[in-house]
């Protein structure tokens, strides 16, 4: 007998009708002979509505109480889904994160999963029930308070549960058909990727792809849980995120996809004295301000002045905090100027294939040049190349890279250009 | 330092503004030097809205899941209230019924409190926090499932908590000013009762008075918890429900109040053979149908026929079930006819004073006669006299009794009749 975990997001359970449709899908999976565990988000905009209520009574709600409040949303949808499944003749039982054994840190609003001890889930499955777990929540190991898990939480909970229950795979149901070679809103000819490796998905997520959260993919990779990302509104196969070993090297494209991120800003510390310790001091300062640095670029110092410029990117929301911290350090570091630019975008090409294929950078950079896109910064990893470009040129850059690496969908391309194929 | 328990119903916390006003009242009580514990219901119509959602996904929701769903309502208001109190500079902590140690039977939707072990509440109070408990819920002793407590639950939880915490008293905040000598909508000259005994309140509640639930008053009496019923919309003193010893015998009116109940029906089994065991068989039959019998009247049998009529009242909602059960027993019992009348009302006068004052029945019955109200059945206890009358004459009966026992408010009477007082 198979064992699977399903996860349904808020838009998949937006109202009673959606819940009933989800129930039918779950029952079909059970009928096919599987143990089924479901992780579910709050209905539609419930979390936002609860946050709004909280703001009405207090501009600064205590974190513990905010978690008590927000977790009601998932509790409601979990119970309703259990009822809908029972109505189809199958037994189902809903559980809070705490009841499901999701043990977390006590960082309210952004707790991390420490462990999952799903004994009550195992009991329910043993009795032939469908187990439904309220997503986004757990219980703090030390205080026993209810916690919410921060961004990407329900996906991570689903994968973590799949790992703890030794499920065959985890299906993440969402409002898109799967992972695409690029954002279809920017590149209409983007294709759905049938299979992608954990490493590539990690890079795509880190570089701005929004479908699966970084934390979730990392968990899947660590515990080797196959993840199937698919649409809750159709029966189509989605994208499988799997161990790289599962991919057919013969079929592997060099580049799996192109991602973009419009949420970053660039800070340049101009004229930093080129002596040991200066760069360290800059980044210690920024780190103390609790900001997350992404790309760092430092060029060789100018011979004449013995000074260099250091640039780095970070989330725009951390921008002013980092700038304030650096401004206070001006005399101590002795730099000349501090520049801030939030009109940037980061464009990345990702693919395990680039390990074994030289010339990927060259192809990427000349595609950008041909499209008139200037490169401001470059950063690479083994399977990813990222560039920082002007924010207004992000779309053009994504489209150029997508075409250059033969990712465009043949048929769409034929329609657009009137040709018969590549 | 004093220790008090407050309970707020749904209309008292209908929206964010109401919640903020309740928070202010609680903070004022804390400032006055008290430990404060609050039991809170769901906001406004939340419970009805959740029930409606449940009905949309399933016409017959499993009881366990219905409880998981409905208890979200109280959880939301408890967390919001804690936030509002924190916003006023005082620390507050919300707890589910389970976290508060409310242990119950596992009868979902109608669980009974078995015990309350409020150690986490005690800890919160010891730290100087206000403790807020989600009402209407607990945790089943055997299954550890969340349960809801049935009618009058939050009031009962508040009183039970007050008992377990050895609080000085319990304040029930509601949308009326207190307990009145009669329903003010029927008797405009009804007066607010300053103090009433547990026994009298029990009778009033059993006879139709809706402000405090029977179960709640019984709990208060058993553990001797003074209960203050008052309005959440004003600062006026309400009604204190206390041990009879606390009442001043000199000030005690003979009758404390008049109650009516329009929810009953009368069944008459006509021509029951007057031999031993017949009455027993009738009531066993009705009991097996799980109906609650209220008043029973059996007259002496007619000499000529050696048969008698037995009448009894029961909730209208149990009516058809009882009739079906009795109809099936016709041949076995051998009665002649079965009559059903749901156009009845029960009117009761309640007062500890009647123990020591003869003539109360006489005064009651002649007041009814003067008002043209025919008495169909009579039933009494030590401190209560109830009559069954035609449903359309209930208001007239209540008014007549209220005036006959000098309960009318002097001032209102003066205004109505143009006199200067009694």
PDB file of C-alpha atoms in Angstrom, chain A residues 252-416:
ATOM      1  CA  UNK A 252      19.189  16.769 -19.573  1.00  0.00           C
ATOM      2  CA  UNK A 253      19.126  20.220 -21.045  1.00  0.00           C
ATOM      3  CA  UNK A 254      22.142  22.337 -20.196  1.00  0.00           C
ATOM      4  CA  UNK A 255      19.972  24.963 -18.582  1.00  0.00           C
ATOM      5  CA  UNK A 256      16.770  23.959 -16.785  1.00  0.00           C
ATOM      6  CA  UNK A 257      15.342  27.391 -16.274  1.00  0.00           C
ATOM      7  CA  UNK A 258      15.642  31.140 -15.951  1.00  0.00           C
ATOM      8  CA  UNK A 259      14.608  32.956 -12.752  1.00  0.00           C
ATOM      9  CA  UNK A 260      14.333  36.616 -11.861  1.00  0.00           C
ATOM     10  CA  UNK A 261      14.198  38.500  -8.595  1.00  0.00           C
ATOM     11  CA  UNK A 262      12.946  42.079  -8.328  1.00  0.00           C
ATOM     12  CA  UNK A 263      13.176  42.261  -4.568  1.00  0.00           C
ATOM     13  CA  UNK A 264      16.802  43.277  -4.165  1.00  0.00           C
ATOM     14  CA  UNK A 265      18.766  46.464  -3.884  1.00  0.00           C
ATOM     15  CA  UNK A 266      22.438  47.150  -4.469  1.00  0.00           C
ATOM     16  CA  UNK A 267      24.718  48.976  -2.077  1.00  0.00           C
ATOM     17  CA  UNK A 268      28.132  50.178  -3.235  1.00  0.00           C
ATOM     18  CA  UNK A 269      30.760  51.301  -0.771  1.00  0.00           C
ATOM     19  CA  UNK A 270      32.927  53.563  -2.901  1.00  0.00           C
ATOM     20  CA  UNK A 271      36.625  54.153  -2.286  1.00  0.00           C
ATOM     21  CA  UNK A 272      37.345  51.620   0.434  1.00  0.00           C
ATOM     22  CA  UNK A 273      41.026  51.735   1.469  1.00  0.00           C
ATOM     23  CA  UNK A 274      42.616  48.600   0.109  1.00  0.00           C
ATOM     24  CA  UNK A 275      44.069  47.156   3.289  1.00  0.00           C
ATOM     25  CA  UNK A 276      43.364  43.978   5.209  1.00  0.00           C
ATOM     26  CA  UNK A 277      40.264  43.997   7.360  1.00  0.00           C
ATOM     27  CA  UNK A 278      38.290  46.675   5.591  1.00  0.00           C
ATOM     28  CA  UNK A 279      35.947  44.341   3.755  1.00  0.00           C
ATOM     29  CA  UNK A 280      35.496  42.336   6.932  1.00  0.00           C
ATOM     30  CA  UNK A 281      34.533  45.440   8.862  1.00  0.00           C
ATOM     31  CA  UNK A 282      31.963  46.395   6.257  1.00  0.00           C
ATOM     32  CA  UNK A 283      30.285  43.037   6.294  1.00  0.00           C
ATOM     33  CA  UNK A 284      30.387  42.665  10.072  1.00  0.00           C
ATOM     34  CA  UNK A 285      28.583  45.997  10.273  1.00  0.00           C
ATOM     35  CA  UNK A 286      25.938  44.882   7.837  1.00  0.00           C
ATOM     36  CA  UNK A 287      25.567  41.490   9.542  1.00  0.00           C
ATOM     37  CA  UNK A 288      25.034  43.141  12.931  1.00  0.00           C
ATOM     38  CA  UNK A 289      22.152  45.014  11.354  1.00  0.00           C
ATOM     39  CA  UNK A 290      20.559  41.613  10.754  1.00  0.00           C
ATOM     40  CA  UNK A 291      20.445  41.816   6.992  1.00  0.00           C
ATOM     41  CA  UNK A 292      20.937  38.985   4.538  1.00  0.00           C
ATOM     42  CA  UNK A 293      23.595  39.615   1.933  1.00  0.00           C
ATOM     43  CA  UNK A 294      23.206  37.946  -1.445  1.00  0.00           C
ATOM     44  CA  UNK A 295      25.848  38.773  -4.072  1.00  0.00           C
ATOM     45  CA  UNK A 296      29.171  40.425  -3.332  1.00  0.00           C
ATOM     46  CA  UNK A 297      31.498  41.899  -5.896  1.00  0.00           C
ATOM     47  CA  UNK A 298      34.852  43.507  -5.269  1.00  0.00           C
ATOM     48  CA  UNK A 299      37.189  44.521  -7.996  1.00  0.00           C
ATOM     49  CA  UNK A 300      40.927  44.979  -7.799  1.00  0.00           C
ATOM     50  CA  UNK A 301      41.874  48.344  -6.377  1.00  0.00           C
ATOM     51  CA  UNK A 302      42.794  51.236  -8.591  1.00  0.00           C
ATOM     52  CA  UNK A 303      46.571  51.460  -8.747  1.00  0.00           C
ATOM     53  CA  UNK A 304      46.609  55.218  -8.424  1.00  0.00           C
ATOM     54  CA  UNK A 305      44.416  55.551  -5.378  1.00  0.00           C
ATOM     55  CA  UNK A 306      44.876  52.168  -3.694  1.00  0.00           C
ATOM     56  CA  UNK A 307      41.191  52.157  -3.106  1.00  0.00           C
ATOM     57  CA  UNK A 308      38.487  49.795  -4.297  1.00  0.00           C
ATOM     58  CA  UNK A 309      34.714  49.670  -4.578  1.00  0.00           C
ATOM     59  CA  UNK A 310      32.719  46.919  -2.917  1.00  0.00           C
ATOM     60  CA  UNK A 311      29.175  46.213  -4.057  1.00  0.00           C
ATOM     61  CA  UNK A 312      26.674  43.804  -2.635  1.00  0.00           C
ATOM     62  CA  UNK A 313      22.990  43.066  -2.994  1.00  0.00           C
ATOM     63  CA  UNK A 314      20.408  42.455  -0.262  1.00  0.00           C
ATOM     64  CA  UNK A 315      16.590  42.389   0.125  1.00  0.00           C
ATOM     65  CA  UNK A 316      15.094  45.859  -0.400  1.00  0.00           C
ATOM     66  CA  UNK A 317      13.322  45.540   2.946  1.00  0.00           C
ATOM     67  CA  UNK A 318      16.738  45.408   4.647  1.00  0.00           C
ATOM     68  CA  UNK A 319      18.080  48.331   2.598  1.00  0.00           C
ATOM     69  CA  UNK A 320      17.648  51.308   4.880  1.00  0.00           C
ATOM     70  CA  UNK A 321      18.789  49.367   7.922  1.00  0.00           C
ATOM     71  CA  UNK A 322      22.049  48.399   6.198  1.00  0.00           C
ATOM     72  CA  UNK A 323      22.599  51.928   4.888  1.00  0.00           C
ATOM     73  CA  UNK A 324      22.152  53.426   8.383  1.00  0.00           C
ATOM     74  CA  UNK A 325      24.575  50.966   9.880  1.00  0.00           C
ATOM     75  CA  UNK A 326      27.195  51.651   7.207  1.00  0.00           C
ATOM     76  CA  UNK A 327      26.716  55.418   7.403  1.00  0.00           C
ATOM     77  CA  UNK A 328      27.601  55.297  11.094  1.00  0.00           C
ATOM     78  CA  UNK A 329      30.847  53.453  10.222  1.00  0.00           C
ATOM     79  CA  UNK A 330      32.064  56.014   7.661  1.00  0.00           C
ATOM     80  CA  UNK A 331      34.944  57.455   9.635  1.00  0.00           C
ATOM     81  CA  UNK A 332      36.010  54.150  11.059  1.00  0.00           C
ATOM     82  CA  UNK A 333      36.191  52.420   7.658  1.00  0.00           C
ATOM     83  CA  UNK A 334      37.270  55.534   5.816  1.00  0.00           C
ATOM     84  CA  UNK A 335      35.357  54.996   2.607  1.00  0.00           C
ATOM     85  CA  UNK A 336      34.524  57.871   0.294  1.00  0.00           C
ATOM     86  CA  UNK A 337      30.886  57.352  -0.553  1.00  0.00           C
ATOM     87  CA  UNK A 338      27.864  55.114  -0.077  1.00  0.00           C
ATOM     88  CA  UNK A 339      25.562  54.442  -3.032  1.00  0.00           C
ATOM     89  CA  UNK A 340      22.133  52.826  -2.938  1.00  0.00           C
ATOM     90  CA  UNK A 341      20.323  51.516  -5.986  1.00  0.00           C
ATOM     91  CA  UNK A 342      17.007  49.687  -5.749  1.00  0.00           C
ATOM     92  CA  UNK A 343      16.211  49.897  -9.447  1.00  0.00           C
ATOM     93  CA  UNK A 344      17.911  46.591 -10.067  1.00  0.00           C
ATOM     94  CA  UNK A 345      16.805  43.086 -10.854  1.00  0.00           C
ATOM     95  CA  UNK A 346      18.645  39.784 -10.643  1.00  0.00           C
ATOM     96  CA  UNK A 347      18.393  37.305 -13.516  1.00  0.00           C
ATOM     97  CA  UNK A 348      19.737  33.774 -13.151  1.00  0.00           C
ATOM     98  CA  UNK A 349      20.147  30.740 -15.377  1.00  0.00           C
ATOM     99  CA  UNK A 350      20.147  27.424 -13.545  1.00  0.00           C
ATOM    100  CA  UNK A 351      21.165  23.961 -14.708  1.00  0.00           C
ATOM    101  CA  UNK A 352      23.232  20.975 -13.574  1.00  0.00           C
ATOM    102  CA  UNK A 353      24.260  20.684 -17.199  1.00  0.00           C
ATOM    103  CA  UNK A 354      26.577  23.659 -16.943  1.00  0.00           C
ATOM    104  CA  UNK A 355      29.034  21.618 -14.886  1.00  0.00           C
ATOM    105  CA  UNK A 356      29.941  19.638 -17.949  1.00  0.00           C
ATOM    106  CA  UNK A 357      29.380  22.221 -20.652  1.00  0.00           C
ATOM    107  CA  UNK A 358      31.820  25.079 -21.117  1.00  0.00           C
ATOM    108  CA  UNK A 359      30.689  28.280 -22.718  1.00  0.00           C
ATOM    109  CA  UNK A 360      27.461  28.740 -20.778  1.00  0.00           C
ATOM    110  CA  UNK A 361      28.586  32.088 -19.371  1.00  0.00           C
ATOM    111  CA  UNK A 362      29.684  33.251 -22.803  1.00  0.00           C
ATOM    112  CA  UNK A 363      26.348  32.321 -24.338  1.00  0.00           C
ATOM    113  CA  UNK A 364      24.443  34.009 -21.511  1.00  0.00           C
ATOM    114  CA  UNK A 365      26.426  37.236 -21.589  1.00  0.00           C
ATOM    115  CA  UNK A 366      26.309  37.594 -25.362  1.00  0.00           C
ATOM    116  CA  UNK A 367      22.554  36.968 -25.409  1.00  0.00           C
ATOM    117  CA  UNK A 368      22.217  39.802 -22.926  1.00  0.00           C
ATOM    118  CA  UNK A 369      24.486  42.053 -24.979  1.00  0.00           C
ATOM    119  CA  UNK A 370      22.485  41.351 -28.116  1.00  0.00           C
ATOM    120  CA  UNK A 371      19.364  42.341 -26.217  1.00  0.00           C
ATOM    121  CA  UNK A 372      20.982  45.617 -25.174  1.00  0.00           C
ATOM    122  CA  UNK A 373      21.130  44.632 -21.482  1.00  0.00           C
ATOM    123  CA  UNK A 374      24.119  45.925 -19.514  1.00  0.00           C
ATOM    124  CA  UNK A 375      25.494  43.660 -16.778  1.00  0.00           C
ATOM    125  CA  UNK A 376      26.176  45.431 -13.461  1.00  0.00           C
ATOM    126  CA  UNK A 377      27.274  42.474 -11.309  1.00  0.00           C
ATOM    127  CA  UNK A 378      27.973  38.772 -11.860  1.00  0.00           C
ATOM    128  CA  UNK A 379      27.804  35.936  -9.359  1.00  0.00           C
ATOM    129  CA  UNK A 380      28.060  32.201  -9.947  1.00  0.00           C
ATOM    130  CA  UNK A 381      27.737  28.815  -8.309  1.00  0.00           C
ATOM    131  CA  UNK A 382      28.394  25.370  -9.735  1.00  0.00           C
ATOM    132  CA  UNK A 383      24.985  25.211 -11.352  1.00  0.00           C
ATOM    133  CA  UNK A 384      23.890  28.839 -11.548  1.00  0.00           C
ATOM    134  CA  UNK A 385      24.957  32.112 -13.133  1.00  0.00           C
ATOM    135  CA  UNK A 386      23.329  35.305 -11.868  1.00  0.00           C
ATOM    136  CA  UNK A 387      23.597  38.828 -13.207  1.00  0.00           C
ATOM    137  CA  UNK A 388      22.353  42.116 -11.812  1.00  0.00           C
ATOM    138  CA  UNK A 389      20.770  44.349 -14.453  1.00  0.00           C
ATOM    139  CA  UNK A 390      18.642  47.478 -14.585  1.00  0.00           C
ATOM    140  CA  UNK A 391      15.192  46.693 -13.221  1.00  0.00           C
ATOM    141  CA  UNK A 392      13.469  47.830 -16.428  1.00  0.00           C
ATOM    142  CA  UNK A 393      15.481  45.364 -18.472  1.00  0.00           C
ATOM    143  CA  UNK A 394      14.714  42.265 -16.412  1.00  0.00           C
ATOM    144  CA  UNK A 395      12.020  40.968 -18.751  1.00  0.00           C
ATOM    145  CA  UNK A 396      14.164  41.460 -21.825  1.00  0.00           C
ATOM    146  CA  UNK A 397      17.053  39.696 -20.107  1.00  0.00           C
ATOM    147  CA  UNK A 398      14.899  36.721 -19.103  1.00  0.00           C
ATOM    148  CA  UNK A 399      13.475  36.389 -22.611  1.00  0.00           C
ATOM    149  CA  UNK A 400      16.898  36.643 -24.225  1.00  0.00           C
ATOM    150  CA  UNK A 401      18.386  33.954 -21.973  1.00  0.00           C
ATOM    151  CA  UNK A 402      15.383  31.687 -22.439  1.00  0.00           C
ATOM    152  CA  UNK A 403      15.698  31.825 -26.208  1.00  0.00           C
ATOM    153  CA  UNK A 404      19.479  31.577 -26.243  1.00  0.00           C
ATOM    154  CA  UNK A 405      19.384  28.319 -24.286  1.00  0.00           C
ATOM    155  CA  UNK A 406      16.685  26.749 -26.499  1.00  0.00           C
ATOM    156  CA  UNK A 407      14.082  26.709 -23.776  1.00  0.00           C
ATOM    157  CA  UNK A 408      11.302  28.273 -25.834  1.00  0.00           C
ATOM    158  CA  UNK A 409       8.396  25.999 -26.528  1.00  0.00           C
ATOM    159  CA  UNK A 410       8.601  24.907 -30.193  1.00  0.00           C
ATOM    160  CA  UNK A 411       4.915  25.263 -30.848  1.00  0.00           C
ATOM    161  CA  UNK A 412       4.552  28.641 -29.283  1.00  0.00           C
ATOM    162  CA  UNK A 413       7.618  29.786 -31.095  1.00  0.00           C
ATOM    163  CA  UNK A 414       6.145  28.555 -34.354  1.00  0.00           C
ATOM    164  CA  UNK A 415       2.944  30.456 -33.691  1.00  0.00           C
ATOM    165  CA  UNK A 416       4.785  33.636 -32.749  1.00  0.00           C
TER     166      UNK A 416
END
